[in-house]
mmCIF file of C-alpha atoms in Angstrom:
data_model
loop_
_atom_site.group_PDB
_atom_site.id
_atom_site.type_symbol
_atom_site.label_atom_id
_atom_site.label_comp_id
_atom_site.label_asym_id
_atom_site.label_seq_id
_atom_site.Cartn_x
_atom_site.Cartn_y
_atom_site.Cartn_z
ATOM 1 C CA MET A 408 0.000 0.000 0.000
ATOM 2 C CA GLY A 409 1.201 3.515 -0.750
ATOM 3 C CA ALA A 410 1.295 6.594 1.471
ATOM 4 C CA SER A 411 -2.410 7.152 0.991
ATOM 5 C CA GLY A 412 -3.063 3.914 2.855
ATOM 6 C CA LYS A 413 -2.131 5.744 6.068
ATOM 7 C CA ARG A 414 -5.096 8.077 5.742
ATOM 8 C CA PRO A 415 -8.381 6.186 6.048
ATOM 9 C CA GLY A 416 -10.617 6.949 3.110
ATOM 10 C CA GLY A 417 -7.842 8.528 1.052
ATOM 11 C CA ARG A 418 -7.801 5.908 -1.662
ATOM 12 C CA SER A 419 -11.563 5.444 -1.461
ATOM 13 C CA ALA A 420 -12.116 9.187 -1.861
ATOM 14 C CA ARG A 421 -9.824 9.245 -4.905
ATOM 15 C CA VAL A 422 -11.695 6.342 -6.478
ATOM 16 C CA ARG A 423 -14.991 8.091 -5.817
ATOM 17 C CA ASP A 424 -13.731 11.309 -7.355
ATOM 18 C CA ALA A 425 -12.364 9.496 -10.422
ATOM 19 C CA VAL A 426 -15.685 7.730 -10.968
ATOM 20 C CA ARG A 427 -17.619 10.947 -10.448
ATOM 21 C CA GLN A 428 -15.435 12.857 -12.926
ATOM 22 C CA ALA A 429 -15.837 10.035 -15.441
ATOM 23 C CA THR A 430 -19.622 10.108 -14.937
ATOM 24 C CA LEU A 431 -19.721 13.859 -15.588
ATOM 25 C CA GLY A 432 -17.476 13.461 -18.646
ATOM 26 C CA GLU A 433 -19.656 10.715 -20.101
ATOM 27 C CA LEU A 434 -22.824 12.719 -19.438
ATOM 28 C CA ALA A 435 -21.309 15.764 -21.152
ATOM 29 C CA GLU A 436 -20.418 13.735 -24.244
ATOM 30 C CA HIS A 437 -23.219 11.190 -24.521
ATOM 31 C CA GLY A 438 -26.049 12.367 -22.255
ATOM 32 C CA TYR A 439 -28.056 10.170 -19.923
ATOM 33 C CA ALA A 440 -29.183 7.842 -22.722
ATOM 34 C CA GLY A 441 -25.539 7.013 -23.525
ATOM 35 C CA LEU A 442 -24.339 6.503 -19.936
ATOM 36 C CA THR A 443 -23.158 2.975 -19.091
ATOM 37 C CA VAL A 444 -21.294 1.527 -16.103
ATOM 38 C CA GLU A 445 -18.769 -0.006 -18.520
ATOM 39 C CA ARG A 446 -17.847 3.321 -20.091
ATOM 40 C CA VAL A 447 -17.551 5.062 -16.717
ATOM 41 C CA ALA A 448 -15.289 2.236 -15.487
ATOM 42 C CA GLU A 449 -13.081 2.471 -18.562
ATOM 43 C CA ARG A 450 -12.849 6.266 -18.432
ATOM 44 C CA SER A 451 -12.114 6.380 -14.692
ATOM 45 C CA GLY A 452 -9.563 3.555 -14.721
ATOM 46 C CA VAL A 453 -11.522 1.905 -11.900
ATOM 47 C CA HIS A 454 -12.311 -1.785 -12.343
ATOM 48 C CA LYS A 455 -15.819 -2.507 -13.617
ATOM 49 C CA THR A 456 -16.616 -4.884 -10.757
ATOM 50 C CA THR A 457 -15.672 -2.152 -8.247
ATOM 51 C CA VAL A 458 -17.993 0.325 -9.954
ATOM 52 C CA TYR A 459 -20.831 -2.215 -9.979
ATOM 53 C CA ARG A 460 -20.225 -3.126 -6.340
ATOM 54 C CA ARG A 461 -20.128 0.447 -5.026
ATOM 55 C CA TRP A 462 -22.543 2.256 -7.396
ATOM 56 C CA GLY A 463 -24.769 -0.587 -8.539
ATOM 57 C CA SER A 464 -26.038 1.001 -11.749
ATOM 58 C CA VAL A 465 -26.222 4.070 -13.937
ATOM 59 C CA GLU A 466 -28.809 5.485 -11.498
ATOM 60 C CA GLY A 467 -26.341 5.066 -8.630
ATOM 61 C CA LEU A 468 -23.660 6.914 -10.609
ATOM 62 C CA ILE A 469 -26.053 9.786 -11.329
ATOM 63 C CA SER A 470 -27.194 9.993 -7.717
ATOM 64 C CA ASP A 471 -23.613 10.095 -6.438
ATOM 65 C CA ALA A 472 -22.581 12.800 -8.905
ATOM 66 C CA LEU A 473 -25.596 14.844 -7.822
ATOM 67 C CA GLU A 474 -24.786 14.341 -4.143
ATOM 68 C CA LEU A 475 -21.326 15.772 -4.667
ATOM 69 C CA ALA A 476 -22.675 18.616 -6.821
ATOM 70 C CA ARG A 477 -25.151 19.458 -4.056
ATOM 71 C CA ASP A 478 -22.364 20.088 -1.553
ATOM 72 C CA GLU A 479 -20.483 22.451 -3.825
ATOM 73 C CA PRO A 480 -20.886 26.150 -3.030
ATOM 74 C CA TRP A 481 -22.910 28.130 -5.538
ATOM 75 C CA PRO A 482 -21.950 31.735 -6.352
ATOM 76 C CA ILE A 483 -24.972 33.476 -4.825
ATOM 77 C CA PRO A 484 -25.023 37.056 -6.158
ATOM 78 C CA ASP A 485 -24.791 39.999 -3.769
ATOM 79 C CA THR A 486 -25.550 43.106 -5.839
ATOM 80 C CA GLY A 487 -27.083 45.164 -3.048
ATOM 81 C CA THR A 488 -30.646 44.959 -4.420
ATOM 82 C CA ILE A 489 -33.140 42.115 -4.431
ATOM 83 C CA GLN A 490 -33.891 42.762 -8.111
ATOM 84 C CA GLY A 491 -30.203 42.494 -9.021
ATOM 85 C CA ASP A 492 -29.735 39.374 -6.902
ATOM 86 C CA LEU A 493 -32.807 37.566 -8.261
ATOM 87 C CA ARG A 494 -31.892 38.445 -11.838
ATOM 88 C CA GLY A 495 -28.370 37.193 -11.118
ATOM 89 C CA ILE A 496 -29.667 33.820 -9.911
ATOM 90 C CA VAL A 497 -31.974 33.311 -12.889
ATOM 91 C CA GLN A 498 -29.193 34.330 -15.304
ATOM 92 C CA LEU A 499 -26.889 31.782 -13.624
ATOM 93 C CA VAL A 500 -29.461 29.084 -14.333
ATOM 94 C CA ARG A 501 -29.915 30.237 -17.933
ATOM 95 C CA SER A 502 -26.186 30.542 -18.676
ATOM 96 C CA GLY A 503 -25.464 27.207 -16.972
ATOM 97 C CA PHE A 504 -27.735 25.351 -19.396
ATOM 98 C CA ALA A 505 -26.340 27.363 -22.331
ATOM 99 C CA ASP A 506 -22.745 26.440 -21.373
ATOM 100 C CA PRO A 507 -21.321 23.892 -23.852
ATOM 101 C CA GLU A 508 -19.701 21.796 -21.080
ATOM 102 C CA LEU A 509 -22.006 22.288 -18.093
ATOM 103 C CA GLY A 510 -25.265 22.433 -20.053
ATOM 104 C CA PRO A 511 -25.358 18.831 -21.315
ATOM 105 C CA VAL A 512 -24.516 17.491 -17.834
ATOM 106 C CA SER A 513 -27.251 19.524 -16.135
ATOM 107 C CA SER A 514 -29.732 18.527 -18.830
ATOM 108 C CA ALA A 515 -28.747 14.881 -18.336
ATOM 109 C CA PHE A 516 -29.590 15.141 -14.629
ATOM 110 C CA VAL A 517 -33.064 16.458 -15.472
ATOM 111 C CA ALA A 518 -33.555 13.733 -18.100
ATOM 112 C CA ALA A 519 -32.376 11.000 -15.711
ATOM 113 C CA ALA A 520 -34.748 12.154 -12.986
ATOM 114 C CA VAL A 521 -37.871 11.948 -15.159
ATOM 115 C CA GLN A 522 -37.037 8.301 -15.830
ATOM 116 C CA SER A 523 -35.484 6.972 -12.653
ATOM 117 C CA PRO A 524 -37.023 7.323 -9.172
ATOM 118 C CA GLU A 525 -33.526 7.047 -7.625
ATOM 119 C CA ALA A 526 -32.231 9.928 -9.767
ATOM 120 C CA ALA A 527 -35.424 11.893 -8.990
ATOM 121 C CA ARG A 528 -34.775 11.557 -5.252
ATOM 122 C CA ALA A 529 -31.175 12.721 -5.693
ATOM 123 C CA LEU A 530 -32.226 15.671 -7.870
ATOM 124 C CA HIS A 531 -34.895 16.585 -5.333
ATOM 125 C CA GLU A 532 -32.266 16.707 -2.555
ATOM 126 C CA PHE A 533 -30.061 18.791 -4.824
ATOM 127 C CA PHE A 534 -32.860 21.346 -5.298
ATOM 128 C CA VAL A 535 -33.722 21.405 -1.578
ATOM 129 C CA ALA A 536 -30.137 22.547 -0.971
ATOM 130 C CA ARG A 537 -30.119 24.886 -3.971
ATOM 131 C CA HIS A 538 -33.393 26.580 -2.964
ATOM 132 C CA ASP A 539 -32.142 27.066 0.569
ATOM 133 C CA GLN A 540 -28.804 28.532 -0.589
ATOM 134 C CA SER A 541 -30.469 30.855 -3.102
ATOM 135 C CA ALA A 542 -33.107 32.003 -0.623
ATOM 136 C CA GLU A 543 -30.313 33.875 1.168
ATOM 137 C CA VAL A 544 -30.853 36.787 -1.245
ATOM 138 C CA VAL A 545 -34.505 36.982 -0.161
ATOM 139 C CA ARG A 546 -33.564 36.758 3.534
ATOM 140 C CA ARG A 547 -31.159 39.662 3.030
ATOM 141 C CA ALA A 548 -33.901 41.705 1.329
ATOM 142 C CA ILE A 549 -36.206 41.057 4.286
ATOM 143 C CA ALA A 550 -33.419 42.072 6.693
ATOM 144 C CA ARG A 551 -32.972 45.322 4.741
ATOM 145 C CA GLY A 552 -36.705 45.969 4.915
ATOM 146 C CA ASP A 553 -37.073 45.578 1.114
ATOM 147 C CA LEU A 554 -39.600 42.756 1.403
ATOM 148 C CA PRO A 555 -42.187 41.895 4.072
ATOM 149 C CA ASP A 556 -41.008 39.222 6.516
ATOM 150 C CA VAL A 557 -44.006 36.978 5.779
ATOM 151 C CA VAL A 558 -42.572 36.158 2.342
ATOM 152 C CA ASP A 559 -41.940 32.432 1.639
ATOM 153 C CA VAL A 560 -38.241 32.798 0.782
ATOM 154 C CA ARG A 561 -37.911 29.484 -1.095
ATOM 155 C CA GLU A 562 -41.097 30.049 -3.072
ATOM 156 C CA VAL A 563 -39.701 33.336 -4.417
ATOM 157 C CA ILE A 564 -36.734 31.342 -5.771
ATOM 158 C CA ARG A 565 -38.958 28.620 -7.267
ATOM 159 C CA VAL A 566 -41.208 31.142 -9.028
ATOM 160 C CA ALA A 567 -38.164 33.090 -10.301
ATOM 161 C CA VAL A 568 -36.385 30.111 -11.898
ATOM 162 C CA ALA A 569 -39.426 28.035 -12.941
ATOM 163 C CA PRO A 570 -40.099 29.807 -16.277
ATOM 164 C CA VAL A 571 -36.521 29.085 -17.429
ATOM 165 C CA TYR A 572 -36.854 25.351 -16.713
ATOM 166 C CA TYR A 573 -40.361 25.347 -18.203
ATOM 167 C CA ARG A 574 -39.093 26.771 -21.483
ATOM 168 C CA LEU A 575 -36.106 24.425 -21.633
ATOM 169 C CA PHE A 576 -37.598 21.103 -20.516
ATOM 170 C CA VAL A 577 -41.370 21.324 -21.031
ATOM 171 C CA ALA A 578 -42.319 23.728 -23.827
ATOM 172 C CA HIS A 579 -38.899 23.339 -25.531
ATOM 173 C CA GLU A 580 -38.529 27.021 -26.328
ATOM 174 C CA PRO A 581 -35.367 29.168 -26.369
ATOM 175 C CA VAL A 582 -34.609 31.297 -23.281
ATOM 176 C CA THR A 583 -33.203 34.780 -23.866
ATOM 177 C CA GLU A 584 -31.517 36.992 -21.262
ATOM 178 C CA GLN A 585 -34.636 39.141 -21.379
ATOM 179 C CA ASP A 586 -36.844 36.114 -20.639
ATOM 180 C CA ALA A 587 -34.662 35.341 -17.605
ATOM 181 C CA ASP A 588 -34.789 38.917 -16.269
ATOM 182 C CA ARG A 589 -38.537 39.015 -16.750
ATOM 183 C CA ALA A 590 -38.974 35.766 -14.780
ATOM 184 C CA ALA A 591 -36.943 37.239 -11.905
ATOM 185 C CA ASP A 592 -38.898 40.487 -12.014
ATOM 186 C CA ALA A 593 -42.217 38.604 -12.034
ATOM 187 C CA ALA A 594 -41.290 36.702 -8.854
ATOM 188 C CA LEU A 595 -40.245 39.955 -7.207
ATOM 189 C CA ALA A 596 -43.487 41.717 -8.199
ATOM 190 C CA ALA A 597 -45.476 38.804 -6.752
ATOM 191 C CA ALA A 598 -43.455 38.910 -3.526
ATOM 192 C CA ARG A 599 -43.988 42.661 -3.215
ATOM 193 C CA ALA A 600 -47.728 42.197 -3.851
ATOM 194 C CA GLY A 601 -47.917 39.790 -0.899
ATOM 195 C CA VAL A 602 -48.760 36.737 -3.029
ATOM 196 C CA LEU A 603 -45.649 34.662 -2.201
ATOM 197 C CA MET B 129 -62.988 -3.948 -49.739
ATOM 198 C CA GLY B 130 -65.823 -3.003 -47.405
ATOM 199 C CA ALA B 131 -68.005 0.070 -47.384
ATOM 200 C CA SER B 132 -65.269 2.130 -45.839
ATOM 201 C CA GLY B 133 -63.297 1.752 -49.051
ATOM 202 C CA LYS B 134 -65.678 4.219 -50.708
ATOM 203 C CA ARG B 135 -64.632 7.025 -48.417
ATOM 204 C CA PRO B 136 -60.999 7.972 -49.038
ATOM 205 C CA GLY B 137 -59.078 8.041 -45.778
ATOM 206 C CA GLY B 138 -61.790 6.231 -43.835
ATOM 207 C CA ARG B 139 -59.824 3.072 -43.226
ATOM 208 C CA SER B 140 -56.603 5.007 -42.873
ATOM 209 C CA ALA B 141 -58.155 7.277 -40.248
ATOM 210 C CA ARG B 142 -59.427 4.257 -38.320
ATOM 211 C CA VAL B 143 -55.985 2.669 -38.382
ATOM 212 C CA ARG B 144 -54.440 5.906 -37.186
ATOM 213 C CA ASP B 145 -56.932 6.198 -34.366
ATOM 214 C CA ALA B 146 -56.399 2.575 -33.289
ATOM 215 C CA VAL B 147 -52.626 3.062 -33.227
ATOM 216 C CA ARG B 148 -52.969 6.315 -31.350
ATOM 217 C CA GLN B 149 -55.286 4.786 -28.734
ATOM 218 C CA ALA B 150 -52.872 1.882 -28.329
ATOM 219 C CA THR B 151 -49.965 4.321 -27.905
ATOM 220 C CA LEU B 152 -51.852 6.200 -25.176
ATOM 221 C CA GLY B 153 -52.814 2.928 -23.474
ATOM 222 C CA GLU B 154 -49.233 1.663 -23.488
ATOM 223 C CA LEU B 155 -47.925 5.001 -22.188
ATOM 224 C CA ALA B 156 -50.492 4.948 -19.369
ATOM 225 C CA GLU B 157 -49.443 1.451 -18.330
ATOM 226 C CA HIS B 158 -45.712 1.340 -19.019
ATOM 227 C CA GLY B 159 -44.557 4.930 -19.537
ATOM 228 C CA TYR B 160 -42.193 6.118 -22.234
ATOM 229 C CA ALA B 161 -39.420 3.734 -21.179
ATOM 230 C CA GLY B 162 -41.720 0.749 -21.787
ATOM 231 C CA LEU B 163 -43.153 1.879 -25.129
ATOM 232 C CA THR B 164 -42.313 -0.356 -28.104
ATOM 233 C CA VAL B 165 -43.627 -0.494 -31.669
ATOM 234 C CA GLU B 166 -44.290 -4.220 -31.185
ATOM 235 C CA ARG B 167 -46.581 -3.692 -28.204
ATOM 236 C CA VAL B 168 -48.463 -0.858 -29.890
ATOM 237 C CA ALA B 169 -48.953 -3.043 -32.961
ATOM 238 C CA GLU B 170 -50.248 -5.938 -30.880
ATOM 239 C CA ARG B 171 -52.578 -3.742 -28.804
ATOM 240 C CA SER B 172 -53.982 -1.910 -31.826
ATOM 241 C CA GLY B 173 -54.446 -5.014 -33.962
ATOM 242 C CA VAL B 174 -52.546 -3.241 -36.763
ATOM 243 C CA HIS B 175 -49.767 -5.229 -38.400
ATOM 244 C CA LYS B 176 -46.284 -4.444 -37.104
ATOM 245 C CA THR B 177 -44.889 -3.729 -40.558
ATOM 246 C CA THR B 178 -47.678 -1.184 -41.137
ATOM 247 C CA VAL B 179 -46.863 0.578 -37.881
ATOM 248 C CA TYR B 180 -43.157 0.636 -38.748
ATOM 249 C CA ARG B 181 -43.870 1.903 -42.271
ATOM 250 C CA ARG B 182 -46.213 4.731 -41.218
ATOM 251 C CA TRP B 183 -44.788 5.758 -37.820
ATOM 252 C CA GLY B 184 -41.165 4.625 -38.117
ATOM 253 C CA SER B 185 -40.381 4.385 -34.431
ATOM 254 C CA VAL B 186 -41.504 5.021 -30.882
ATOM 255 C CA GLU B 187 -40.707 8.709 -31.418
ATOM 256 C CA GLY B 188 -43.047 8.783 -34.424
ATOM 257 C CA LEU B 189 -45.829 7.222 -32.350
ATOM 258 C CA ILE B 190 -45.346 9.815 -29.594
ATOM 259 C CA SER B 191 -45.294 12.688 -32.080
ATOM 260 C CA ASP B 192 -48.479 11.509 -33.751
ATOM 261 C CA ALA B 193 -50.313 11.089 -30.443
ATOM 262 C CA LEU B 194 -49.232 14.612 -29.479
ATOM 263 C CA GLU B 195 -50.375 16.016 -32.807
ATOM 264 C CA LEU B 196 -53.840 14.629 -32.260
ATOM 265 C CA ALA B 197 -53.878 15.800 -28.618
ATOM 266 C CA ARG B 198 -52.928 19.282 -29.792
ATOM 267 C CA ASP B 199 -56.022 19.579 -31.948
ATOM 268 C CA GLU B 200 -58.399 18.604 -29.158
ATOM 269 C CA PRO B 201 -60.268 21.479 -27.535
ATOM 270 C CA TRP B 202 -59.232 22.293 -23.990
ATOM 271 C CA PRO B 203 -61.841 23.418 -21.430
ATOM 272 C CA ILE B 204 -60.670 27.022 -20.966
ATOM 273 C CA PRO B 205 -62.325 28.380 -17.814
ATOM 274 C CA ASP B 206 -64.638 31.394 -17.989
ATOM 275 C CA THR B 207 -65.311 32.436 -14.393
ATOM 276 C CA GLY B 208 -65.786 36.145 -15.051
ATOM 277 C CA THR B 209 -62.523 37.185 -13.358
ATOM 278 C CA ILE B 210 -58.939 36.872 -14.529
ATOM 279 C CA GLN B 211 -57.931 35.496 -11.116
ATOM 280 C CA GLY B 212 -60.569 32.775 -11.311
ATOM 281 C CA ASP B 213 -59.665 31.920 -14.904
ATOM 282 C CA LEU B 214 -55.906 31.746 -14.280
ATOM 283 C CA ARG B 215 -56.399 29.657 -11.153
ATOM 284 C CA GLY B 216 -58.684 27.395 -13.166
ATOM 285 C CA ILE B 217 -56.025 26.842 -15.831
ATOM 286 C CA VAL B 218 -53.270 26.049 -13.332
ATOM 287 C CA GLN B 219 -55.590 23.698 -11.410
ATOM 288 C CA LEU B 220 -56.390 21.918 -14.695
ATOM 289 C CA VAL B 221 -52.666 21.323 -15.213
ATOM 290 C CA ARG B 222 -52.204 20.129 -11.625
ATOM 291 C CA SER B 223 -55.228 17.825 -11.623
ATOM 292 C CA GLY B 224 -54.301 16.461 -15.064
ATOM 293 C CA PHE B 225 -50.970 15.193 -13.802
ATOM 294 C CA ALA B 226 -52.594 13.885 -10.603
ATOM 295 C CA ASP B 227 -55.186 11.914 -12.627
ATOM 296 C CA PRO B 228 -54.418 8.163 -12.484
ATOM 297 C CA GLU B 229 -55.140 7.664 -16.203
ATOM 298 C CA LEU B 230 -54.168 10.983 -17.788
ATOM 299 C CA GLY B 231 -51.206 11.719 -15.512
ATOM 300 C CA PRO B 232 -48.883 8.924 -16.614
ATOM 301 C CA VAL B 233 -49.543 9.692 -20.301
ATOM 302 C CA SER B 234 -48.812 13.403 -19.877
ATOM 303 C CA SER B 235 -45.696 12.611 -17.851
ATOM 304 C CA ALA B 236 -44.575 10.196 -20.565
ATOM 305 C CA PHE B 237 -44.801 13.000 -23.151
ATOM 306 C CA VAL B 238 -42.559 15.214 -21.010
ATOM 307 C CA ALA B 239 -40.106 12.336 -20.445
ATOM 308 C CA ALA B 240 -40.042 11.464 -24.162
ATOM 309 C CA ALA B 241 -39.322 15.065 -25.132
ATOM 310 C CA VAL B 242 -36.243 15.392 -22.916
ATOM 311 C CA GLN B 243 -34.759 12.376 -24.703
ATOM 312 C CA SER B 244 -35.931 12.610 -28.285
ATOM 313 C CA PRO B 245 -35.591 15.714 -30.484
ATOM 314 C CA GLU B 246 -38.569 14.521 -32.557
ATOM 315 C CA ALA B 247 -40.774 14.257 -29.473
ATOM 316 C CA ALA B 248 -39.449 17.630 -28.274
ATOM 317 C CA ARG B 249 -40.565 19.263 -31.533
ATOM 318 C CA ALA B 250 -44.004 17.698 -31.228
ATOM 319 C CA LEU B 251 -44.350 18.743 -27.581
ATOM 320 C CA HIS B 252 -43.222 22.256 -28.487
ATOM 321 C CA GLU B 253 -45.967 22.490 -31.108
ATOM 322 C CA PHE B 254 -48.443 21.173 -28.572
ATOM 323 C CA PHE B 255 -47.497 23.952 -26.139
ATOM 324 C CA VAL B 256 -47.596 26.651 -28.829
ATOM 325 C CA ALA B 257 -51.242 25.700 -29.362
ATOM 326 C CA ARG B 258 -51.937 25.301 -25.642
ATOM 327 C CA HIS B 259 -50.446 28.702 -24.764
ATOM 328 C CA ASP B 260 -52.447 30.368 -27.497
ATOM 329 C CA GLN B 261 -55.712 28.721 -26.407
ATOM 330 C CA SER B 262 -55.134 29.529 -22.733
ATOM 331 C CA ALA B 263 -54.134 33.133 -23.457
ATOM 332 C CA GLU B 264 -57.791 33.740 -24.336
ATOM 333 C CA VAL B 265 -58.484 34.334 -20.616
ATOM 334 C CA VAL B 266 -55.863 37.112 -20.604
ATOM 335 C CA ARG B 267 -57.254 38.627 -23.830
ATOM 336 C CA ARG B 268 -60.704 38.715 -22.216
ATOM 337 C CA ALA B 269 -59.266 40.445 -19.122
ATOM 338 C CA ILE B 270 -57.644 43.074 -21.350
ATOM 339 C CA ALA B 271 -60.948 43.547 -23.196
ATOM 340 C CA ARG B 272 -62.722 44.064 -19.833
ATOM 341 C CA GLY B 273 -60.086 46.616 -18.818
ATOM 342 C CA ASP B 274 -58.806 44.354 -16.009
ATOM 343 C CA LEU B 275 -55.246 44.247 -17.374
ATOM 344 C CA PRO B 276 -53.245 46.748 -19.441
ATOM 345 C CA ASP B 277 -53.224 45.952 -23.168
ATOM 346 C CA VAL B 278 -49.408 45.859 -23.302
ATOM 347 C CA VAL B 279 -49.409 42.555 -21.386
ATOM 348 C CA ASP B 280 -47.724 39.602 -23.165
ATOM 349 C CA VAL B 281 -50.726 37.276 -23.038
ATOM 350 C CA ARG B 282 -48.775 34.035 -23.590
ATOM 351 C CA GLU B 283 -46.111 34.956 -21.044
ATOM 352 C CA VAL B 284 -48.783 35.329 -18.356
ATOM 353 C CA ILE B 285 -49.799 31.722 -19.078
ATOM 354 C CA ARG B 286 -46.193 30.465 -19.052
ATOM 355 C CA VAL B 287 -45.412 32.157 -15.735
ATOM 356 C CA ALA B 288 -48.686 30.881 -14.225
ATOM 357 C CA VAL B 289 -48.150 27.204 -15.088
ATOM 358 C CA ALA B 290 -44.336 27.036 -14.870
ATOM 359 C CA PRO B 291 -44.087 26.489 -11.078
ATOM 360 C CA VAL B 292 -46.345 23.417 -11.322
ATOM 361 C CA TYR B 293 -44.164 21.827 -14.020
ATOM 362 C CA TYR B 294 -41.022 22.881 -12.143
ATOM 363 C CA ARG B 295 -42.146 21.082 -8.991
ATOM 364 C CA LEU B 296 -43.234 17.963 -10.876
ATOM 365 C CA PHE B 297 -40.421 17.495 -13.399
ATOM 366 C CA VAL B 298 -37.391 19.399 -12.092
ATOM 367 C CA ALA B 299 -37.392 19.697 -8.291
ATOM 368 C CA HIS B 300 -39.595 16.564 -7.890
ATOM 369 C CA GLU B 301 -41.766 18.065 -5.181
ATOM 370 C CA PRO B 302 -45.482 17.556 -4.535
ATOM 371 C CA VAL B 303 -47.911 20.191 -5.860
ATOM 372 C CA THR B 304 -50.838 21.137 -3.637
ATOM 373 C CA GLU B 305 -53.972 23.038 -4.707
ATOM 374 C CA GLN B 306 -52.624 25.972 -2.710
ATOM 375 C CA ASP B 307 -49.316 25.842 -4.624
ATOM 376 C CA ALA B 308 -51.265 25.962 -7.895
ATOM 377 C CA ASP B 309 -53.415 28.930 -6.811
ATOM 378 C CA ARG B 310 -50.339 30.775 -5.611
ATOM 379 C CA ALA B 311 -48.597 30.258 -8.964
ATOM 380 C CA ALA B 312 -51.640 31.702 -10.777
ATOM 381 C CA ASP B 313 -51.830 34.646 -8.374
ATOM 382 C CA ALA B 314 -48.109 35.351 -8.787
ATOM 383 C CA ALA B 315 -48.459 35.584 -12.572
ATOM 384 C CA LEU B 316 -51.440 37.898 -12.168
ATOM 385 C CA ALA B 317 -49.588 40.147 -9.684
ATOM 386 C CA ALA B 318 -46.669 40.381 -12.133
ATOM 387 C CA ALA B 319 -49.024 41.220 -15.011
ATOM 388 C CA ARG B 320 -50.747 43.909 -12.933
ATOM 389 C CA ALA B 321 -47.329 45.330 -11.940
ATOM 390 C CA GLY B 322 -46.465 45.755 -15.621
ATOM 391 C CA VAL B 323 -43.657 43.162 -15.587
ATOM 392 C CA LEU B 324 -45.207 40.714 -18.091
#
């Protein structure tokens, strides 16, 4: 055993990271429909039987990649105004899906979750964390006195980002920067009106 | 040939309807992942080679079922108020997905479209028609003087229904009647504020 054997979990963590990176790489290139345990094993350099034993299936690989993505910090905007912050969040969502590397991976997560209950549970947990992180901009607005303190902070985030996802994954329409700003502004208007 | 042979398209229309009904039945029972041309052929009583020749693939079957669904009238509410009408539309979406027969079919269309470009095009066309039909409630509100005439009538519909789809197909959260009403009210508040 090498030096890493002295630190419990060191080798295991490296294997997990290699498999996760290979999963993300395969998703970026081939999407969810093209993801196989064999390809992830080959790309990661981890033996196929190890991948099957620890991750079980394609759904297990997706769930693990999402679990790690969930724990990564997200660059929550801090522009000084709730309008600027909400627009910033919705633009992050829009630009993320438009990104040639990140976009296909994020889309693959959405596609996996509509087909696999295990992936749906993992994506749900991801969004629980994401909503809570993003809601910080609404909490700050309440603290500044910009919004009433009865506002449902997570619902403001849901309503702000929902039209972007709706266009991309339901109605299959393009999303412009203007569409994204308008979605953010609509959520803010509803929050100000006391609806959210 | 029987009597139907005298009316051009009669037999063809019956075959199309049988295949479409079989597609919907298979989607209700097995979802998109379980849909095969063989099963649709068997269920419809139409020969497999005919189904392959006219519909080509599972994606062709989905697209055709969506095309027929698109042309069906939708019960647009007419409650006398824009709030009542918008809430009615969003509740129709919510209850449709909650319906034990209709829900799995509608979900299968969404799932198919995130995987197949052909199904995505068909679902897009379906939503173009659906947005236009639903926007009638906003046009009526403008005509009554309840909303300013600069409002983007289709965007009000998108923003109203988007949170329901977002919860169901992205964040994988339950959707209550209250959630649906709140989504409708948020779109209305944004329209009144001049954002949409």
